[in-house]
Amino acid sequence: MVARSARKAKTLFARCWKERDAVPVVVVEGTVAGLSAQRASLLLCLLTLLCTCGRAPEFSPPKTTFYHWETSLAPDSTARSLLTEHNCDRLYAKAFDVSWANGQPEPTALIRMTDTVGLPQLVPVVFITNEVFLRQPAHKLEALAEDIVGLTEELFGTDFPELQIDCDWTARTQVPYFDFLRAVYARLEHRSLTCTIRLHQYRDRDTQGVPPLNRATLMAYNVGNLNAWETENSIVDTNILKTYLSGTERYPINLDLAIAAYDWAAVYRRDELTYLINEPDMQELGDTSRFVAYVPTGASQRWRVRQSTYLDGIYLYEGDLLRHEVALPGAVNAQVALLSRYIPGFAGQRAMVYRLGSRLWE
């Protein structure tokens, strides 16, 4: 039956083009002169198919918005200008963390709504450690979902449009985590639920599964090996990013794109990562009585601690090593362009920048 239909379509298609060559075609008041109404209608349909068949749908560039990751929500004038400049309709703000402590999931780092006047609509983000889903009994997942939605509503009210869950789940925890997502969604009523997806989850979807949602955010930063001193920049590395994205089929659900704009210093002691110092004081690192700068051999700046000292409240020992890593705001558009080569666009897609409040925007 399929073959017969195909032959019939092919015959009609060929006949229309043969008649096109034999009969002058002139458009007159919405009809095609020289053809019967039936044939004219068929020809116009086929011409429309020719123009549209195989053409990918075109979408506007992703709409820019930001993540806020501090415990006090009080954006300064620079942050507010960014939100206005990009016409942000939403701001994704971390509500709290959930980790495993004292034999149960416990919330920490609850957000304080210090100054929210004039901000876009807030979307709460809840970060949950993978350990929670390794340890939480299956029969208590419903209660966990109830507690998290309840605490979120206490902090944000009940009229937020979306809740996002951030968790670095694995193949071992995908079943309880996905069950938890379903339980959360059931409690959100008219509000939507999204989650984050790491690059390894994107690539290894056959073993780690696909979240039971219709939208998620691909976290396309922190891609390198942070634990290795030899790494140039663990935040952004386009070569590593391409290894995760190239050659993969389209992800089953729509993906927003999360990119980075921030800096930190990784501290190594006896060949092991010991601390991460957000936005280190670069002026202090220039103090040659305490720090010895390595001759630059790559993209990152590096130092050795010459004399035991404090840096931004962290005590460093003589011989400790530091590597400064930066994801510049000026590279955000290039990151989005690269991701768009691999991740299909869709109406309303977002480019979500981590993070609002970074000193790099100043």
XYZ file of C-alpha atoms in Angstrom:
362
model
C 0.000 0.000 0.000
C 2.842 2.382 0.841
C 4.648 1.591 -2.404
C 1.465 2.080 -4.424
C 0.820 5.480 -2.815
C 4.385 6.519 -3.510
C 4.083 5.532 -7.172
C 0.807 7.433 -7.459
C 2.335 10.580 -5.932
C 5.333 10.289 -8.222
C 3.042 9.926 -11.267
C 0.967 12.959 -10.319
C 4.113 14.950 -9.625
C 5.603 14.102 -13.050
C 2.313 14.806 -14.850
C 1.976 18.240 -13.269
C 5.457 19.239 -14.363
C 4.828 17.879 -17.880
C 1.648 19.940 -18.129
C 3.499 22.966 -16.769
C 5.833 22.799 -19.778
C 2.920 22.482 -22.231
C 0.503 25.077 -20.831
C 1.270 28.747 -20.138
C 0.756 29.546 -16.477
C -0.597 33.000 -15.672
C -1.901 34.012 -12.262
C -5.215 35.850 -12.599
C -7.176 36.862 -9.488
C -6.017 33.889 -7.444
C -6.565 31.256 -10.190
C -4.192 29.697 -12.688
C -5.251 30.370 -16.284
C -5.025 27.459 -18.700
C -5.531 24.800 -16.003
C -8.635 23.330 -14.507
C -9.376 24.408 -10.952
C -8.556 20.914 -9.673
C -5.200 20.757 -11.449
C -4.340 24.314 -10.462
C -5.003 23.512 -6.828
C -2.852 20.393 -7.034
C -0.008 22.277 -8.696
C -0.013 25.011 -6.065
C 0.062 22.419 -3.290
C 3.013 20.655 -4.879
C 4.884 23.923 -5.358
C 4.342 24.715 -1.683
C 5.716 21.312 -0.725
C 8.781 21.908 -2.882
C 9.462 25.198 -1.137
C 9.031 23.866 2.396
C 10.050 20.208 2.284
C 13.366 19.612 4.036
C 13.650 23.150 5.344
C 14.457 23.297 9.050
C 12.171 25.543 11.089
C 13.696 28.925 11.798
C 13.668 30.360 15.312
C 14.858 33.590 16.829
C 18.172 33.490 18.727
C 17.868 32.181 22.290
C 16.563 34.745 24.757
C 19.199 35.713 27.324
C 18.577 35.427 31.038
C 20.720 34.800 34.108
C 21.297 32.582 37.126
C 21.592 34.189 40.564
C 23.502 31.933 42.978
C 24.053 33.987 46.127
C 22.110 33.549 49.355
C 21.057 37.207 49.436
C 18.928 38.361 46.514
C 19.830 42.040 46.187
C 21.244 42.692 42.698
C 23.372 45.824 42.429
C 23.002 48.482 39.744
C 25.301 46.622 37.328
C 23.246 43.440 37.628
C 19.985 45.321 37.216
C 21.338 47.071 34.126
C 22.188 43.676 32.629
C 18.664 42.421 33.234
C 17.264 45.535 31.572
C 19.739 45.464 28.683
C 18.794 41.896 27.793
C 15.090 42.473 28.413
C 15.037 39.494 30.768
C 11.555 38.266 31.588
C 12.791 35.759 34.193
C 15.622 35.464 36.702
C 16.635 31.979 37.855
C 17.556 32.274 41.535
C 18.915 29.456 43.697
C 16.396 28.962 46.472
C 18.393 26.544 48.635
C 20.554 23.425 48.601
C 19.516 19.967 49.776
C 22.211 17.593 51.014
C 22.327 14.417 53.081
C 23.080 15.111 56.747
C 22.204 13.426 60.025
C 20.598 10.521 58.204
C 18.154 12.594 56.161
C 17.891 15.271 53.445
C 18.436 18.713 54.917
C 18.064 22.151 53.297
C 20.915 24.637 53.614
C 21.860 28.074 52.235
C 18.282 29.355 52.070
C 17.890 32.499 49.990
C 17.051 35.827 51.628
C 14.805 38.131 49.592
C 16.697 41.304 50.447
C 15.765 43.589 47.531
C 13.506 42.231 44.789
C 11.817 45.462 43.691
C 11.819 45.833 39.909
C 13.240 42.374 39.201
C 11.883 40.075 36.473
C 9.680 37.148 37.418
C 11.673 34.866 39.714
C 12.198 31.163 39.007
C 13.421 29.200 42.043
C 16.226 26.689 41.499
C 16.832 23.933 44.050
C 20.202 22.179 44.057
C 20.102 18.595 45.379
C 23.190 16.444 45.841
C 23.227 13.054 44.170
C 23.853 11.460 47.572
C 20.287 12.288 48.570
C 18.958 9.896 45.925
C 21.509 7.250 46.815
C 20.310 7.216 50.424
C 16.685 8.346 50.499
C 14.329 5.320 50.694
C 11.967 5.040 47.732
C 8.870 5.250 49.930
C 10.018 8.668 51.211
C 10.467 10.345 47.825
C 6.891 11.666 47.855
C 7.511 13.282 51.240
C 10.762 14.797 49.965
C 8.927 16.306 46.996
C 6.253 17.683 49.329
C 8.868 19.259 51.609
C 10.831 20.854 48.762
C 7.775 22.348 47.066
C 6.505 23.570 50.434
C 9.780 25.264 51.390
C 10.074 26.823 47.933
C 6.590 28.297 48.287
C 7.484 29.689 51.708
C 10.443 31.528 50.173
C 8.994 32.562 46.783
C 5.245 32.499 47.313
C 3.017 30.362 45.118
C 2.877 32.377 41.890
C 6.297 31.501 40.448
C 5.901 30.208 36.860
C 8.499 27.453 36.973
C 10.611 25.406 39.365
C 14.000 24.093 38.293
C 15.744 21.149 39.960
C 19.540 20.968 39.693
C 21.063 17.547 40.373
C 24.044 15.673 38.960
C 22.275 12.327 38.867
C 23.904 9.116 37.608
C 22.815 5.810 36.100
C 22.549 4.442 39.630
C 20.208 7.188 40.835
C 18.158 7.875 37.715
C 15.157 5.791 38.866
C 14.667 7.466 42.274
C 15.529 10.882 40.841
C 13.048 10.592 37.980
C 10.380 9.321 40.396
C 11.102 12.366 42.547
C 10.676 14.689 39.538
C 7.274 13.151 38.810
C 6.264 13.657 42.434
C 7.352 17.305 42.347
C 5.522 17.958 39.086
C 2.316 16.505 40.517
C 2.428 19.169 43.241
C 3.065 22.194 41.027
C -0.456 22.408 39.576
C -0.338 25.022 36.777
C 3.405 25.697 37.148
C 6.075 24.062 34.998
C 9.025 21.924 36.084
C 12.451 21.857 34.442
C 15.785 20.351 35.414
C 19.449 20.686 34.541
C 21.435 18.255 32.399
C 25.207 17.831 32.585
C 27.207 16.993 29.497
C 27.842 13.395 30.580
C 24.093 12.933 31.062
C 23.477 14.376 27.604
C 26.004 12.051 25.966
C 25.278 8.913 28.015
C 21.495 9.100 27.792
C 21.199 5.363 27.072
C 22.577 4.504 30.516
C 21.641 7.598 32.529
C 18.193 8.114 31.078
C 16.216 11.146 29.928
C 14.250 13.128 32.541
C 10.447 12.682 32.352
C 9.943 16.364 31.493
C 9.413 18.307 28.282
C 12.186 20.858 28.856
C 15.599 21.023 30.530
C 18.759 23.149 30.614
C 22.072 21.855 29.275
C 24.934 22.984 31.523
C 27.719 23.629 29.011
C 30.466 24.735 31.389
C 32.750 23.218 34.047
C 33.763 20.736 31.369
C 37.446 20.146 32.148
C 39.238 18.134 34.810
C 39.298 20.535 37.738
C 41.256 18.072 39.884
C 44.298 18.128 37.596
C 46.846 20.921 38.007
C 47.777 20.595 34.324
C 44.284 21.611 33.133
C 44.274 24.994 31.404
C 40.675 26.053 32.037
C 38.139 23.665 33.514
C 35.278 26.159 33.154
C 35.356 26.547 29.374
C 37.084 24.280 26.863
C 35.533 24.157 23.399
C 37.491 21.063 22.362
C 36.150 19.046 25.288
C 32.665 20.447 24.742
C 32.665 19.245 21.144
C 33.583 15.698 22.198
C 30.377 15.536 24.244
C 28.118 17.057 21.602
C 29.379 15.884 18.217
C 27.965 12.724 16.701
C 24.986 12.540 19.064
C 21.366 12.352 18.016
C 18.901 15.053 18.923
C 18.015 14.993 22.610
C 14.431 13.801 23.156
C 13.344 16.970 24.995
C 13.880 20.679 24.315
C 17.063 22.122 25.788
C 17.858 25.622 26.940
C 21.557 26.512 26.947
C 23.506 27.429 30.091
C 26.855 29.166 29.632
C 29.377 30.710 32.005
C 30.695 34.161 32.901
C 32.680 34.064 36.163
C 36.158 33.424 37.564
C 37.760 31.509 40.407
C 41.119 30.270 41.665
C 41.751 26.561 42.167
C 44.161 25.802 45.030
C 46.283 22.624 44.982
C 48.185 21.151 47.903
C 50.403 18.111 47.453
C 48.927 17.521 43.980
C 45.320 17.565 45.211
C 42.593 20.160 44.710
C 42.050 21.736 48.126
C 39.959 24.897 47.681
C 38.073 26.949 45.147
C 38.244 30.689 45.790
C 35.552 32.629 43.944
C 36.728 35.925 42.479
C 40.167 35.936 44.142
C 41.805 39.251 44.969
C 44.117 39.713 41.981
C 45.913 42.617 43.628
C 46.952 40.383 46.528
C 48.155 37.725 44.107
C 50.460 40.376 42.693
C 52.276 40.625 46.042
C 55.626 39.051 45.149
C 56.592 38.689 48.813
C 53.846 36.065 49.187
C 53.209 34.696 45.676
C 55.496 33.712 42.829
C 53.927 33.980 39.383
C 54.617 31.230 36.866
C 55.738 32.307 33.419
C 52.511 31.988 31.350
C 52.592 28.913 29.119
C 48.874 28.683 28.371
C 45.555 30.408 28.868
C 45.548 30.398 32.681
C 47.528 32.395 35.239
C 49.352 30.374 37.911
C 51.154 31.075 41.174
C 53.101 29.286 43.888
C 52.724 30.413 47.495
C 56.117 31.731 48.578
C 55.136 32.407 52.185
C 52.201 30.972 54.135
C 49.430 33.551 54.111
C 45.717 34.282 53.848
C 43.901 34.922 50.569
C 40.244 35.936 50.765
C 39.941 34.310 54.189
C 41.569 31.015 53.131
C 44.863 30.083 54.772
C 47.426 28.962 52.218
C 50.642 27.123 53.013
C 54.033 27.694 51.492
C 54.280 25.574 48.354
C 50.543 25.589 47.574
C 49.741 26.166 43.901
C 46.992 28.377 42.441
C 45.444 28.485 38.973
C 43.145 31.345 38.005
C 40.373 30.364 35.572
C 38.107 32.802 33.737
C 35.022 32.541 31.535
C 34.734 36.020 30.055
C 31.380 37.734 29.360
C 32.717 38.700 25.944
C 32.770 35.014 24.985
C 29.115 34.343 25.858
C 27.843 34.912 22.313
C 30.532 32.627 20.894
C 29.568 29.917 23.396
C 25.910 30.199 22.397
C 26.812 30.087 18.695
C 28.882 26.936 19.208
C 26.130 25.197 21.163
C 23.540 26.163 18.561
C 25.477 24.143 15.980
C 24.655 20.987 17.932
C 21.513 21.751 19.957
C 18.327 22.411 17.936
C 16.530 25.665 18.554
C 12.877 26.000 19.500
C 10.455 28.820 20.103
C 11.216 30.467 23.438
C 14.632 28.837 23.882
C 16.811 30.522 26.509
C 20.533 31.220 26.830
C 21.047 31.189 30.590
C 24.218 32.835 31.860
C 25.836 31.736 35.104
C 26.092 34.047 36.865
C 24.484 37.386 37.625
C 26.599 39.310 40.132
C 29.977 38.213 38.771
C 32.563 40.994 38.964
C 33.434 40.314 35.329
C 30.344 42.271 34.248
C 31.668 45.455 35.852
